[in-house]
Coordinates of C-alpha atoms in Angstrom, one line a residue:
D1 CA -4.1 -11.1 12.6
P2 CA -7.3 -11.4 10.4
A3 CA -9.6 -11.2 13.4
S4 CA -8.1 -7.9 14.8
S5 CA -8.1 -6.4 11.2
A6 CA -11.7 -7.3 10.7
A7 CA -12.7 -5.8 14.1
L8 CA -10.9 -2.6 13.3
R9 CA -12.6 -2.3 9.9
A10 CA -16.0 -2.9 11.5
A11 CA -15.3 -0.3 14.1
L12 CA -14.3 2.3 11.5
D13 CA -17.3 1.5 9.3
A14 CA -19.7 1.9 12.3
L15 CA -18.0 5.3 13.2
A16 CA -18.3 6.5 9.6
A17 CA -22.0 5.4 9.3
H18 CA -22.8 7.2 12.5
A19 CA -21.0 10.3 11.4
D20 CA -23.3 10.5 8.3
S21 CA -26.3 11.0 10.5
R22 CA -24.9 14.3 11.7
A23 CA -26.1 16.0 8.6
V24 CA -29.8 15.2 9.4
I25 CA -29.4 16.8 12.9
C26 CA -27.8 19.9 11.3
A27 CA -30.6 20.1 8.8
E28 CA -33.2 20.0 11.6
A29 CA -31.5 22.7 13.5
S30 CA -31.1 24.8 10.4
E31 CA -34.8 24.5 9.7
L32 CA -35.8 25.4 13.2
Q33 CA -33.5 28.5 13.1
R34 CA -34.3 29.6 9.6
P35 CA -37.9 29.3 8.2
T36 CA -38.0 27.2 5.0
R37 CA -40.4 27.1 2.1
R38 CA -41.0 24.5 -0.6
L39 CA -41.6 25.1 -4.3
V40 CA -41.9 22.9 -7.4
L41 CA -39.8 23.5 -10.6
Q42 CA -41.4 22.1 -13.8
R43 CA -39.4 21.8 -17.0
P44 CA -41.6 22.6 -20.1
T45 CA -39.5 20.1 -22.1
P46 CA -37.1 17.3 -20.9
K47 CA -34.0 19.3 -22.0
A48 CA -35.1 22.7 -20.9
Q49 CA -32.7 24.7 -18.8
L50 CA -34.0 25.9 -15.4
G51 CA -32.2 29.2 -15.6
V52 CA -30.3 29.3 -12.3
T53 CA -26.7 29.7 -11.2
I54 CA -25.7 28.0 -7.9
S55 CA -22.6 28.0 -5.8
A56 CA -21.4 26.7 -2.4
C57 CA -23.0 28.4 0.6
G58 CA -19.8 29.3 2.3
R59 CA -21.0 27.9 5.6
G60 CA -17.8 25.9 6.0
D61 CA -15.8 24.0 3.4
G62 CA -18.8 23.6 1.0
D63 CA -18.1 19.9 0.4
G64 CA -20.5 18.5 2.9
K65 CA -17.8 16.8 5.0
R66 CA -18.6 18.7 8.2
G67 CA -22.4 18.7 8.1
E68 CA -22.9 22.0 6.2
L69 CA -25.9 21.8 3.8
G70 CA -27.3 23.7 0.9
V71 CA -26.2 25.7 -2.1
V72 CA -27.0 29.4 -2.7
I73 CA -28.8 30.8 -5.8
E74 CA -26.4 33.3 -7.4
A75 CA -28.5 34.3 -10.4
V76 CA -32.0 33.6 -11.8
G77 CA -32.7 34.2 -15.5
V78 CA -35.8 36.3 -16.3
G79 CA -38.6 34.3 -17.9
T80 CA -37.0 30.9 -17.1
P81 CA -38.7 28.1 -15.2
A82 CA -36.8 29.0 -12.1
H83 CA -38.1 32.6 -12.4
H84 CA -41.7 31.6 -12.9
A85 CA -41.5 29.1 -9.9
G86 CA -40.4 32.0 -7.6
L87 CA -36.7 31.3 -7.0
C88 CA -34.8 34.4 -5.8
V89 CA -31.2 35.3 -5.7
G90 CA -29.9 34.5 -2.2
D91 CA -32.2 31.6 -1.7
V92 CA -30.4 28.5 -0.3
V93 CA -31.5 25.2 -1.7
L94 CA -31.4 22.6 1.1
S95 CA -32.7 19.6 -0.7
V96 CA -33.9 18.5 -4.1
N97 CA -36.7 15.8 -4.2
G98 CA -35.8 15.0 -0.6
V99 CA -32.1 14.5 -1.2
L100 CA -30.0 16.8 1.0
C101 CA -27.6 19.1 -1.0
R102 CA -24.1 18.7 0.3
S103 CA -22.1 20.4 -2.4
A104 CA -22.6 22.6 -5.5
Q105 CA -21.6 19.8 -7.8
Q106 CA -24.0 17.3 -6.2
A107 CA -26.8 19.9 -6.3
F108 CA -26.2 20.7 -9.9
G109 CA -26.6 17.0 -10.7
L110 CA -29.8 16.8 -8.7
L111 CA -31.2 19.8 -10.5
E112 CA -30.5 18.2 -13.9
D113 CA -32.4 15.0 -12.9
G114 CA -36.0 14.8 -14.0
P115 CA -38.7 17.1 -15.4
R116 CA -40.3 17.8 -11.9
L117 CA -38.1 19.1 -9.0
E118 CA -39.4 19.8 -5.5
L119 CA -37.0 22.1 -3.7
C120 CA -36.7 22.9 0.0
L121 CA -35.4 26.5 0.3
E122 CA -34.0 28.6 3.1
A123 CA -35.0 32.2 2.5
A124 CA -32.4 33.9 4.7
P125 CA -29.3 33.0 6.6
Y126 CA -31.0 33.9 9.9
N127 CA -34.5 33.8 11.5
Q128 CA -36.0 37.1 10.4
E129 CA -39.0 36.7 12.7
F130 CA -36.8 36.3 15.7
V131 CA -34.6 39.3 14.8
S132 CA -37.7 41.4 14.1
A133 CA -39.1 40.4 17.5
L134 CA -35.9 41.4 19.2
V135 CA -35.7 44.8 17.5
H136 CA -39.4 45.7 17.9
R137 CA -40.0 44.2 21.4
P138 CA -41.9 46.4 23.8
E139 CA -39.9 48.9 25.8
G140 CA -38.7 47.3 29.1
M141 CA -39.2 43.8 27.9
P142 CA -36.0 41.8 28.5
A143 CA -34.4 40.2 25.5
G144 CA -33.7 37.1 27.6
E145 CA -37.3 35.9 27.4
L146 CA -37.3 36.0 23.6
V147 CA -33.9 34.3 23.5
A148 CA -35.0 31.6 25.9
A149 CA -38.1 31.0 23.8
E150 CA -36.0 30.7 20.7
L151 CA -33.6 28.3 22.3
A152 CA -36.5 26.2 23.6
K153 CA -37.4 25.4 20.0
L154 CA -33.9 23.8 19.7
A155 CA -34.3 21.7 22.8
P156 CA -35.3 18.5 21.0
V157 CA -32.5 18.9 18.5
K158 CA -30.1 19.5 21.4
R159 CA -31.1 16.3 23.0
R160 CA -30.6 14.4 19.8
A161 CA -27.2 16.1 19.4
E162 CA -26.2 15.0 22.9
V163 CA -27.3 11.4 22.2
F164 CA -25.4 11.6 18.9
C165 CA -22.2 12.9 20.6
A166 CA -22.4 10.2 23.4
R167 CA -22.8 7.5 20.8
H168 CA -20.1 9.0 18.6
R169 CA -17.8 9.0 21.6
E170 CA -18.5 5.3 22.3
L171 CA -17.8 4.4 18.7
L172 CA -14.6 6.4 18.7
E173 CA -13.4 4.7 21.8
A174 CA -14.2 1.3 20.3
A175 CA -12.3 2.3 17.1
V176 CA -9.3 3.4 19.2
A177 CA -9.4 0.1 21.2
A178 CA -9.7 -2.0 18.0
N179 CA -6.8 0.0 16.5
T180 CA -4.7 -0.7 19.7
T181 CA -5.4 -4.4 19.5
F182 CA -4.6 -4.4 15.8
V183 CA -1.3 -2.6 16.3
A184 CA -0.4 -5.0 19.1
S185 CA -1.1 -8.0 17.0
I186 CA 1.0 -6.6 14.2
R187 CA 3.9 -5.9 16.6
S188 CA 3.5 -9.4 18.2
A189 CA 3.5 -11.0 14.7
S190 CA 6.6 -9.0 13.8
E191 CA 8.4 -10.0 17.0
G192 CA 7.4 -13.6 16.5
A193 CA 8.7 -13.6 12.9
L194 CA 11.9 -12.0 14.2
R195 CA 12.4 -14.6 16.8
A196 CA 11.7 -17.4 14.3
K197 CA 14.2 -15.8 11.9
Q198 CA 16.9 -15.5 14.6
S199 CA 16.3 -19.2 15.7
F200 CA 16.6 -20.3 12.1
L201 CA 19.8 -18.4 11.6
R202 CA 21.2 -19.9 14.8
G203 CA 20.3 -23.4 13.6
L204 CA 21.7 -22.6 10.2
G205 CA 25.0 -21.5 11.9
Q206 CA 25.1 -24.6 13.9
A207 CA 24.5 -26.7 10.8
V208 CA 27.3 -24.9 8.9
A209 CA 29.7 -25.5 11.9
M210 CA 28.8 -29.2 12.0
H211 CA 29.2 -29.4 8.2
E212 CA 32.7 -27.8 8.4
A213 CA 33.7 -30.1 11.3
L214 CA 32.4 -33.2 9.4
S215 CA 34.3 -32.1 6.3
A216 CA 37.5 -31.8 8.3
E217 CA 36.9 -35.3 9.8
V218 CA 36.2 -36.7 6.3
A219 CA 39.4 -35.1 5.0
Q220 CA 41.4 -36.5 7.9
G221 CA 39.8 -39.9 7.4
A222 CA 40.5 -39.8 3.7
S223 CA 44.2 -38.9 4.4
F224 CA 44.4 -41.8 6.8
F225 CA 42.9 -44.3 4.4
R226 CA 45.3 -43.1 1.6
A227 CA 48.2 -43.8 4.0
V228 CA 46.8 -47.2 4.9
G229 CA 46.3 -48.0 1.2
E230 CA 49.9 -47.0 0.4
R231 CA 51.2 -49.1 3.3
I232 CA 49.1 -52.1 2.1
A233 CA 50.4 -51.7 -1.4
S234 CA 53.9 -51.6 -0.1
L235 CA 53.3 -54.8 2.0
R236 CA 51.7 -56.5 -1.0
A237 CA 54.8 -55.7 -3.1
R238 CA 57.0 -57.0 -0.3
A239 CA 54.9 -60.1 0.0
S240 CA 55.2 -60.7 -3.7
G241 CA 59.0 -60.4 -3.5
L242 CA 59.1 -62.8 -0.6
A243 CA 56.9 -65.3 -2.4
A244 CA 59.2 -65.2 -5.4
E245 CA 62.3 -65.8 -3.2
R246 CA 60.4 -68.7 -1.5
H247 CA 59.6 -70.2 -4.9
D248 CA 63.2 -70.1 -5.9
I249 CA 64.3 -71.7 -2.7
V250 CA 61.7 -74.4 -3.0
C251 CA 62.9 -75.1 -6.6
V252 CA 66.5 -75.5 -5.4
L253 CA 65.6 -77.7 -2.6
R254 CA 63.6 -80.0 -4.9
A255 CA 66.6 -80.2 -7.3
G256 CA 68.9 -81.4 -4.4
G257 CA 71.6 -78.8 -4.9
D258 CA 72.6 -75.5 -3.9
G259 CA 71.7 -74.0 -7.2
A260 CA 75.1 -74.7 -8.8
G261 CA 74.7 -78.5 -9.2
R262 CA 76.4 -79.4 -6.0
P263 CA 74.5 -81.5 -3.4
I264 CA 73.7 -79.7 -0.2
P265 CA 75.7 -81.3 2.6
R266 CA 73.5 -82.8 5.4
Q267 CA 74.0 -81.0 8.6
P268 CA 75.0 -83.3 11.5
A269 CA 72.3 -83.8 14.1
A270 CA 72.7 -81.8 17.1
P271 CA 73.8 -83.8 20.2
A272 CA 71.0 -84.8 22.4

């Protein structure tokens, strides 16, 4: 059914488009938890190398399919544009010119694009200020207060994440319902085609049986007409013989004899 197929495609497209927005929420949460900084890389010549080596962060599968962002700086060449700009080993590049880095391959392409690059960097895989506050908090101060304050920073992102999950659940349910309708339409079409095929085969069988019966009747009729034809031919031959005999008799009668030259005696009249 084209309608159910189109509805399923639309539901899946909506689900995929909504899933892409998850990366933005993850980036916001990451920036709240880990302070970021921005710097500008300037190439002295269009083909100059930046002097950095990057790799996937290792925060997941590294291909950007589950919302993990950023690539890690593995090495920085001394005296290179990256070194002069302040890049350090261990820095995590979250975005290049506003484009989120989802994989090492994609980030490499972004870093090769253009003479001026604005990077958003994550300096450490954890919030150093928060850890320092926990370690050096005054004696007797409960850690719960610091933790609660840190979690409060994430409240807006949490609300957005809850809205995202609720909407994602709705879209997922819609996709499941569309898929159920699509499968049902396919099954119904298959069953309809099977019933039509069975009906056609039954009709074809009946037509074959009628043809065979008609062929038998035609053969029987042909045999009957052959017998009738033979009988008619025999009667015609007999009629021809009788006609010849009649002709001979008529000739004799006209000659007034019995065929040997003798007159035929007149029969006496029957008494009244």
